[in-house]
PDB file of C-alpha atoms in Angstrom:
ATOM      1  CA  MET A 167     -26.964  -1.409   7.111  1.00 82.00           C
ATOM      2  CA  GLN A 168     -26.912  -2.516  10.707  1.00 89.00           C
ATOM      3  CA  ILE A 169     -23.709  -2.191  12.649  1.00 94.00           C
ATOM      4  CA  ILE A 170     -22.490  -4.160  15.540  1.00 95.00           C
ATOM      5  CA  SER A 171     -22.990  -1.433  18.253  1.00 94.00           C
ATOM      6  CA  ASP A 172     -26.692  -1.920  17.427  1.00 92.00           C
ATOM      7  CA  ILE A 173     -26.810  -5.469  18.538  1.00 92.00           C
ATOM      8  CA  MET A 174     -23.766  -6.225  20.852  1.00 93.00           C
ATOM      9  CA  THR A 175     -24.085  -6.760  24.555  1.00 92.00           C
ATOM     10  CA  ARG A 176     -22.846  -3.829  26.652  1.00 92.00           C
ATOM     11  CA  ASP A 177     -21.296  -3.571  30.039  1.00 87.00           C
ATOM     12  CA  VAL A 178     -19.240  -6.567  29.362  1.00 93.00           C
ATOM     13  CA  ARG A 179     -17.026  -7.809  32.481  1.00 95.00           C
ATOM     14  CA  SER A 180     -13.457  -8.820  31.925  1.00 96.00           C
ATOM     15  CA  VAL A 181     -10.771 -10.480  33.961  1.00 97.00           C
ATOM     16  CA  SER A 182      -7.092  -9.727  34.587  1.00 97.00           C
ATOM     17  CA  PRO A 183      -4.531 -12.235  33.139  1.00 98.00           C
ATOM     18  CA  THR A 184      -3.042 -12.383  36.755  1.00 98.00           C
ATOM     19  CA  GLU A 185      -6.458 -13.546  38.343  1.00 98.00           C
ATOM     20  CA  THR A 186      -6.997 -17.165  39.241  1.00 98.00           C
ATOM     21  CA  ILE A 187      -8.737 -19.543  37.031  1.00 97.00           C
ATOM     22  CA  MET A 188     -10.907 -20.095  40.066  1.00 97.00           C
ATOM     23  CA  ARG A 189     -11.853 -16.414  40.015  1.00 98.00           C
ATOM     24  CA  ALA A 190     -12.470 -16.463  36.330  1.00 98.00           C
ATOM     25  CA  ALA A 191     -14.904 -19.421  37.094  1.00 97.00           C
ATOM     26  CA  GLN A 192     -16.656 -17.812  39.689  1.00 97.00           C
ATOM     27  CA  ILE A 193     -17.177 -14.615  37.571  1.00 97.00           C
ATOM     28  CA  MET A 194     -18.507 -16.830  34.706  1.00 96.00           C
ATOM     29  CA  ASP A 195     -20.854 -18.540  37.208  1.00 96.00           C
ATOM     30  CA  GLU A 196     -22.192 -15.184  38.616  1.00 96.00           C
ATOM     31  CA  LEU A 197     -22.876 -13.791  35.159  1.00 94.00           C
ATOM     32  CA  ASN A 198     -24.026 -17.091  33.530  1.00 93.00           C
ATOM     33  CA  VAL A 199     -21.615 -16.902  30.648  1.00 93.00           C
ATOM     34  CA  GLY A 200     -19.034 -19.260  29.230  1.00 93.00           C
ATOM     35  CA  SER A 201     -16.128 -16.796  28.455  1.00 95.00           C
ATOM     36  CA  LEU A 202     -14.493 -13.616  29.507  1.00 97.00           C
ATOM     37  CA  PRO A 203     -12.419 -11.187  27.771  1.00 97.00           C
ATOM     38  CA  VAL A 204      -9.002 -10.751  29.429  1.00 98.00           C
ATOM     39  CA  CYS A 205      -7.729  -7.271  29.749  1.00 97.00           C
ATOM     40  CA  ASP A 206      -4.357  -5.854  30.862  1.00 95.00           C
ATOM     41  CA  GLY A 207      -5.648  -2.479  32.108  1.00 91.00           C
ATOM     42  CA  SER A 208      -7.685  -1.390  29.329  1.00 86.00           C
ATOM     43  CA  LYS A 209      -6.038  -3.426  26.564  1.00 93.00           C
ATOM     44  CA  LEU A 210      -7.766  -6.684  25.379  1.00 96.00           C
ATOM     45  CA  ILE A 211      -5.167  -9.336  25.443  1.00 97.00           C
ATOM     46  CA  GLY A 212      -7.091 -12.576  25.382  1.00 96.00           C
ATOM     47  CA  MET A 213     -10.172 -14.658  25.993  1.00 97.00           C
ATOM     48  CA  VAL A 214     -10.710 -17.401  28.588  1.00 97.00           C
ATOM     49  CA  THR A 215     -13.590 -19.854  28.230  1.00 95.00           C
ATOM     50  CA  ASP A 216     -15.011 -22.303  30.610  1.00 95.00           C
ATOM     51  CA  ARG A 217     -13.550 -24.920  28.125  1.00 94.00           C
ATOM     52  CA  ASP A 218     -10.068 -23.327  28.451  1.00 95.00           C
ATOM     53  CA  ILE A 219     -10.381 -23.828  32.298  1.00 95.00           C
ATOM     54  CA  THR A 220     -11.704 -27.601  32.062  1.00 93.00           C
ATOM     55  CA  ILE A 221      -9.555 -28.658  29.251  1.00 93.00           C
ATOM     56  CA  ARG A 222      -6.307 -26.800  29.432  1.00 92.00           C
ATOM     57  CA  ALA A 223      -6.197 -26.275  33.253  1.00 93.00           C
ATOM     58  CA  THR A 224      -8.006 -29.527  34.795  1.00 90.00           C
ATOM     59  CA  ALA A 225      -6.460 -31.902  32.288  1.00 90.00           C
ATOM     60  CA  ALA A 226      -3.031 -30.508  33.062  1.00 92.00           C
ATOM     61  CA  GLY A 227      -3.550 -30.928  36.897  1.00 94.00           C
ATOM     62  CA  MET A 228      -3.435 -27.140  37.539  1.00 95.00           C
ATOM     63  CA  ALA A 229      -4.726 -26.073  40.908  1.00 95.00           C
ATOM     64  CA  PRO A 230      -7.491 -23.584  40.229  1.00 95.00           C
ATOM     65  CA  ASP A 231      -6.454 -21.275  43.245  1.00 96.00           C
ATOM     66  CA  GLN A 232      -2.995 -21.040  41.982  1.00 96.00           C
ATOM     67  CA  ALA A 233      -3.155 -21.192  38.198  1.00 96.00           C
ATOM     68  CA  SER A 234      -3.623 -17.815  36.451  1.00 97.00           C
ATOM     69  CA  VAL A 235      -5.831 -16.763  33.606  1.00 98.00           C
ATOM     70  CA  GLN A 236      -2.794 -16.145  31.509  1.00 97.00           C
ATOM     71  CA  ASP A 237      -1.796 -19.847  31.787  1.00 96.00           C
ATOM     72  CA  VAL A 238      -4.946 -21.181  29.961  1.00 97.00           C
ATOM     73  CA  MET A 239      -6.303 -18.127  27.973  1.00 97.00           C
ATOM     74  CA  SER A 240      -6.364 -17.998  24.256  1.00 94.00           C
ATOM     75  CA  GLN A 241      -4.099 -15.106  22.969  1.00 93.00           C
ATOM     76  CA  GLN A 242      -5.111 -14.914  19.298  1.00 89.00           C
ATOM     77  CA  VAL A 243      -8.368 -12.870  19.834  1.00 92.00           C
ATOM     78  CA  ARG A 244     -10.641 -12.177  17.120  1.00 92.00           C
ATOM     79  CA  TRP A 245     -12.363  -8.895  17.657  1.00 96.00           C
ATOM     80  CA  CYS A 246     -14.186  -6.200  15.891  1.00 96.00           C
ATOM     81  CA  PHE A 247     -15.006  -2.540  16.092  1.00 97.00           C
ATOM     82  CA  ASP A 248     -18.221  -1.065  17.269  1.00 96.00           C
ATOM     83  CA  ASN A 249     -18.947   0.570  13.698  1.00 96.00           C
ATOM     84  CA  GLN A 250     -18.322  -2.560  11.562  1.00 96.00           C
ATOM     85  CA  SER A 251     -21.287  -3.909   9.723  1.00 94.00           C
ATOM     86  CA  VAL A 252     -23.017  -6.981  11.155  1.00 92.00           C
ATOM     87  CA  ASP A 253     -22.648  -9.090   7.973  1.00 90.00           C
ATOM     88  CA  GLU A 254     -18.787  -8.340   8.090  1.00 93.00           C
ATOM     89  CA  VAL A 255     -18.500  -9.502  11.694  1.00 92.00           C
ATOM     90  CA  MET A 256     -20.464 -12.551  10.838  1.00 90.00           C
ATOM     91  CA  ASP A 257     -18.065 -13.370   8.121  1.00 90.00           C
ATOM     92  CA  GLN A 258     -15.232 -12.924  10.511  1.00 90.00           C
ATOM     93  CA  MET A 259     -17.013 -15.324  13.015  1.00 90.00           C
ATOM     94  CA  SER A 260     -17.389 -17.954  10.239  1.00 87.00           C
ATOM     95  CA  ASP A 261     -13.872 -17.703   8.938  1.00 88.00           C
ATOM     96  CA  SER A 262     -12.525 -17.973  12.429  1.00 88.00           C
ATOM     97  CA  GLN A 263     -14.996 -20.402  13.858  1.00 87.00           C
ATOM     98  CA  VAL A 264     -15.839 -18.354  16.962  1.00 89.00           C
ATOM     99  CA  ARG A 265     -18.975 -17.888  18.666  1.00 89.00           C
ATOM    100  CA  ARG A 266     -18.267 -14.679  20.531  1.00 92.00           C
ATOM    101  CA  VAL A 267     -16.160 -11.632  19.467  1.00 95.00           C
ATOM    102  CA  PRO A 268     -15.231  -8.823  21.904  1.00 97.00           C
ATOM    103  CA  VAL A 269     -16.179  -5.418  20.497  1.00 97.00           C
ATOM    104  CA  LEU A 270     -13.700  -2.440  20.684  1.00 97.00           C
ATOM    105  CA  ASP A 271     -14.535   1.256  20.566  1.00 96.00           C
ATOM    106  CA  HIS A 272     -13.280   2.445  17.100  1.00 95.00           C
ATOM    107  CA  ASP A 273     -11.574   5.537  18.487  1.00 94.00           C
ATOM    108  CA  SER A 274     -10.107   4.355  21.858  1.00 94.00           C
ATOM    109  CA  HIS A 275      -9.595   0.585  21.012  1.00 94.00           C
ATOM    110  CA  GLN A 276     -10.961  -0.197  24.367  1.00 95.00           C
ATOM    111  CA  LEU A 277     -13.207  -3.017  25.259  1.00 96.00           C
ATOM    112  CA  ILE A 278     -16.989  -1.932  25.062  1.00 96.00           C
ATOM    113  CA  GLY A 279     -18.934  -4.980  24.528  1.00 95.00           C
ATOM    114  CA  ILE A 280     -19.230  -8.360  23.166  1.00 95.00           C
ATOM    115  CA  VAL A 281     -21.234  -9.943  20.288  1.00 94.00           C
ATOM    116  CA  SER A 282     -22.212 -13.442  20.435  1.00 90.00           C
ATOM    117  CA  LEU A 283     -24.475 -15.899  18.227  1.00 86.00           C
ATOM    118  CA  GLY A 284     -27.227 -15.256  20.420  1.00 84.00           C
ATOM    119  CA  ASP A 285     -27.084 -11.545  19.831  1.00 84.00           C
ATOM    120  CA  LEU A 286     -27.034 -12.056  16.030  1.00 83.00           C
ATOM    121  CA  ALA A 287     -29.948 -14.689  16.318  1.00 80.00           C
ATOM    122  CA  THR A 288     -32.263 -12.454  18.396  1.00 76.00           C
ATOM    123  CA  LYS A 289     -31.548  -9.065  17.103  1.00 68.00           C
ATOM    124  CA  HIS A 290     -30.326  -9.532  13.326  1.00 62.00           C
ATOM    125  CA  SER A 291     -32.028 -11.726  10.706  1.00 57.00           C
ATOM    126  CA  ALA A 292     -29.325 -11.774   8.142  1.00 49.00           C
ATOM    127  CA  GLN A 293     -27.836 -15.177   7.366  1.00 54.00           C
ATOM    128  CA  VAL A 294     -27.404 -16.265  10.898  1.00 50.00           C
ATOM    129  CA  ASP A 295     -28.054 -20.007   9.712  1.00 51.00           C
ATOM    130  CA  ARG A 296     -25.182 -19.766   7.516  1.00 54.00           C
ATOM    131  CA  THR A 297     -22.738 -18.352  10.089  1.00 53.00           C
ATOM    132  CA  LEU A 298     -23.853 -20.946  12.651  1.00 52.00           C
ATOM    133  CA  GLU A 299     -23.188 -23.816  10.122  1.00 56.00           C
ATOM    134  CA  ASN A 300     -19.765 -22.469   9.380  1.00 53.00           C
ATOM    135  CA  ILE A 301     -18.880 -22.032  12.914  1.00 50.00           C
ATOM    136  CA  SER A 302     -19.895 -25.454  13.870  1.00 53.00           C
ATOM    137  CA  ASP A 303     -17.553 -26.962  11.283  1.00 54.00           C
ATOM    138  CA  PRO A 304     -15.054 -29.156  13.227  1.00 52.00           C
ATOM    139  CA  SER A 305     -11.772 -27.240  13.934  1.00 52.00           C
ATOM    140  CA  GLN A 306      -8.332 -28.217  14.295  1.00 55.00           C
ATOM    141  CA  PRO A 307      -6.334 -28.131  17.525  1.00 53.00           C
ATOM    142  CA  ASP A 308      -4.943 -24.771  18.440  1.00 56.00           C
ATOM    143  CA  ARG A 309      -1.762 -25.968  19.903  1.00 53.00           C
ATOM    144  CA  PRO A 310       0.763 -28.731  19.600  1.00 53.00           C
ATOM    145  CA  HIS A 311       0.585 -31.896  21.719  1.00 49.00           C
TER     146      HIS A 311
END
């Protein structure tokens, strides 16, 4: 059985909830990624994506150098432990329709990595197509209008 720590991306960079969305976007640009875990100290409290910045902030007219990450981040974070099986995490990703999942150390509960569909596709061969198909189903809005 393959576990998440075998395939996850290590040395993940996070952002503070009090950072500006401009800074979060700059970090995403530097790293060529579309999402960042949001941590308060060592505690994972959310995720912020390029889509959060574009849709939630820009559409609301927020100034990127003044609005903070906590204003636009998603707080219901789906995460996994480093010792979980890859198949179990793929099921979680399918059920939640997420493409990236932060990985926490089983003992300390601190952020130690992230696992993405790309990690699964390149490093694990079990049922990636099924997971992608389930994640790609249209989702419902996550907040009221």
